[in-house]
Amino acid sequence: AANNAKLPVVVVTWSYPEATSKAWEVVSGNSYTAVDAVEQGCNVCEDDPVLCHLSVGYGGIVDTSGEPTLDAMIMDGSTHDVGAVGGIKNIKRAISVARLVKDHTRHTLLVGDSATSFATAFGGLDNESLENNVTRTRYEDWLDDKCQPNFWENVTPDPSQQCGPYSPGSSKS
Amino acid sequence: KNNHDTIGMVVIDKDGNVAGGTSTNGASHKVPGRVGDSPMIGAGAYVDNDVGGAAGTGDGDVMMRFLPSYQAVEYMRMGMDPTTACQTAMSRIIQYYPEFSGALVAAHVSGIHGAACKGFGTFHYSVRNPGMSNVTVEAVTCV
């Protein structure tokens, strides 16, 4: 069914040429699959997040407690098998954890600290801090700016003016 | 600045096998425990060997309510080209959330690709195929 003149193809959100090149190199090889290409392409951003706007992997975004957590997923269109992780801490290659979930469990999604345990105990991945000076500075600046912006609504004190802890306010109309 | 720069990827090999994936550190100053669209099947990415694949980036809290990657793949299954499929999937979100920002990329098993976006002004995505000597960065004007 494939039109070989236009295949293989790699399509990636944003201007991420390093990740795209890696996926291309993998899928152009003789013994590698499309799934391998997706995993290894995304690993490029996870290993060096500066290449991908600090929006993938470690040293970028933190939550309101100052902690970085990662989400990732990988899907094989030939089987509809999927592996995914949500809110995983202390593991740099989140999509490789997702790959382990896909390949070695009949589950689809693992989350939180238990996903970290799976990655380290089963998968042999390093348990390491995702924080650095960038995350610490961003967090301190946010605290200094009265916790602006944030994602709270309908709480007291007014989340557009003050930091938490918050309590539930009037219900959403 | 909100984080909207998640990597989403679709790869189709020379035999037409499709794979997709995402990886992200989420949204800036998210509430602890928050999980976005990236690990949600049909939201952050979706692939089907009969059709192709799609992947998203942007405001995951809104996008995951519409399964835009699944919808873009289904639109391609119905015969839309990838660009139109992405635009149409995005339009269903915009109807309810006119202020959100996000983007979709898609590739059909024939090898053609496309994208659509909202709220970024211009959105860039990266492509590599046998007709290119290197990665090409495509620019899309957002609606």
Coordinates of C-alpha atoms in Angstrom, one line a residue, chain A residues 11-138:
Chain A
V11 CA 6.9 14.3 11.0
V12 CA 7.6 16.1 14.3
T13 CA 6.0 19.0 16.1
W14 CA 8.1 22.2 16.3
S15 CA 11.5 22.9 14.8
Y16 CA 13.3 20.0 16.3
P17 CA 15.8 19.0 13.6
E18 CA 18.0 17.0 15.9
A19 CA 15.2 14.7 17.0
T20 CA 13.8 14.5 13.5
S21 CA 17.3 13.5 12.1
K22 CA 17.7 10.8 14.7
A23 CA 14.3 9.3 13.9
W24 CA 15.1 9.4 10.2
E25 CA 18.5 7.8 10.7
V26 CA 16.9 4.9 12.7
V27 CA 13.9 4.3 10.4
S28 CA 16.2 4.4 7.3
G29 CA 18.3 1.6 8.8
N30 CA 17.8 -2.0 7.8
S31 CA 16.8 -3.6 11.1
Y32 CA 14.9 -0.9 12.9
T33 CA 11.2 -0.3 13.2
A34 CA 9.0 2.9 13.2
V35 CA 8.6 2.4 17.0
D36 CA 12.4 2.4 17.5
A37 CA 12.6 5.6 15.4
V38 CA 10.0 7.3 17.6
E39 CA 11.7 6.3 20.8
Q40 CA 15.2 7.2 19.8
G41 CA 14.1 10.4 18.2
C42 CA 12.3 11.6 21.4
N43 CA 15.3 10.4 23.5
V44 CA 17.3 13.2 21.7
C45 CA 15.1 15.8 23.3
E46 CA 15.1 14.0 26.7
D47 CA 18.9 13.7 26.8
D48 CA 19.5 17.3 25.8
P49 CA 16.4 19.3 26.6
V50 CA 18.0 22.6 25.5
L51 CA 17.5 21.3 21.9
C52 CA 13.7 21.2 22.5
H53 CA 13.0 24.5 24.3
L54 CA 13.3 22.9 27.8
S55 CA 9.8 21.6 27.2
V56 CA 10.8 17.9 27.1
G57 CA 12.9 16.0 29.6
Y58 CA 14.7 17.4 32.6
G59 CA 15.6 20.9 33.7
G60 CA 12.6 22.7 32.4
I61 CA 9.0 22.8 33.8
V62 CA 8.2 22.4 37.5
D63 CA 4.9 22.0 39.2
T64 CA 3.7 24.3 42.1
S65 CA 5.7 22.3 44.6
G66 CA 8.8 22.9 42.5
E67 CA 9.1 19.4 41.2
P68 CA 9.5 18.3 37.6
T69 CA 7.4 15.4 36.3
L70 CA 7.2 13.9 32.9
D71 CA 4.5 12.4 30.6
A72 CA 5.2 10.3 27.5
M73 CA 3.5 7.7 25.3
I74 CA 4.5 5.4 22.4
M75 CA 2.0 3.6 20.0
D76 CA 2.5 1.0 17.4
G77 CA 0.0 1.3 14.5
S78 CA 0.6 -2.2 13.3
T79 CA -0.8 -3.7 16.5
H80 CA -2.4 -0.8 18.4
D81 CA -0.2 -1.7 21.4
V82 CA 0.5 1.3 23.5
G83 CA 2.7 2.2 26.5
A84 CA 2.5 5.4 28.4
V85 CA 3.6 7.1 31.6
G86 CA 2.0 10.0 33.4
G87 CA 3.5 12.2 36.2
I88 CA 6.8 10.2 36.3
K89 CA 9.6 11.6 38.5
N90 CA 13.3 11.2 38.5
I91 CA 13.6 9.4 35.1
K92 CA 15.0 11.3 32.2
R93 CA 13.9 9.1 29.3
A94 CA 10.2 9.0 29.9
I95 CA 9.4 7.6 26.4
S96 CA 11.7 4.7 27.1
V97 CA 9.7 3.9 30.2
A98 CA 6.6 4.0 28.0
R99 CA 8.3 1.6 25.6
L100 CA 8.9 -0.8 28.5
V101 CA 5.3 -0.6 29.5
K102 CA 4.3 -1.4 25.9
D103 CA 6.7 -4.2 25.4
H104 CA 6.7 -6.0 28.8
T105 CA 3.2 -5.5 30.3
R106 CA -0.3 -5.9 29.1
H107 CA -1.1 -2.5 30.6
T108 CA -1.3 0.8 28.8
L109 CA -0.6 3.5 31.3
L110 CA 1.5 3.7 34.5
V111 CA 1.7 6.8 36.7
G112 CA 3.6 8.6 39.4
D113 CA 6.1 7.1 41.9
S114 CA 5.1 3.6 40.9
A115 CA 6.1 4.2 37.3
T116 CA 9.5 5.4 38.6
S117 CA 9.9 2.2 40.6
F118 CA 9.0 0.2 37.4
A119 CA 11.6 2.1 35.4
T120 CA 14.4 1.6 37.9
A121 CA 13.7 -1.9 39.3
F122 CA 12.5 -3.5 36.1
G123 CA 13.9 -1.4 33.4
G124 CA 17.3 -0.6 34.9
L125 CA 16.9 3.1 34.1
D126 CA 18.8 5.6 36.4
N127 CA 16.9 7.3 39.2
E128 CA 18.2 10.8 39.0
S129 CA 17.1 14.3 39.8
L130 CA 15.3 16.3 37.0
E131 CA 16.0 19.6 38.8
N132 CA 18.8 22.0 38.0
N133 CA 19.5 25.7 38.3
V134 CA 16.9 26.6 35.6
T135 CA 14.1 24.8 37.4
R136 CA 15.1 26.3 40.8
T137 CA 15.3 29.8 39.4
R138 CA 12.0 29.5 37.5

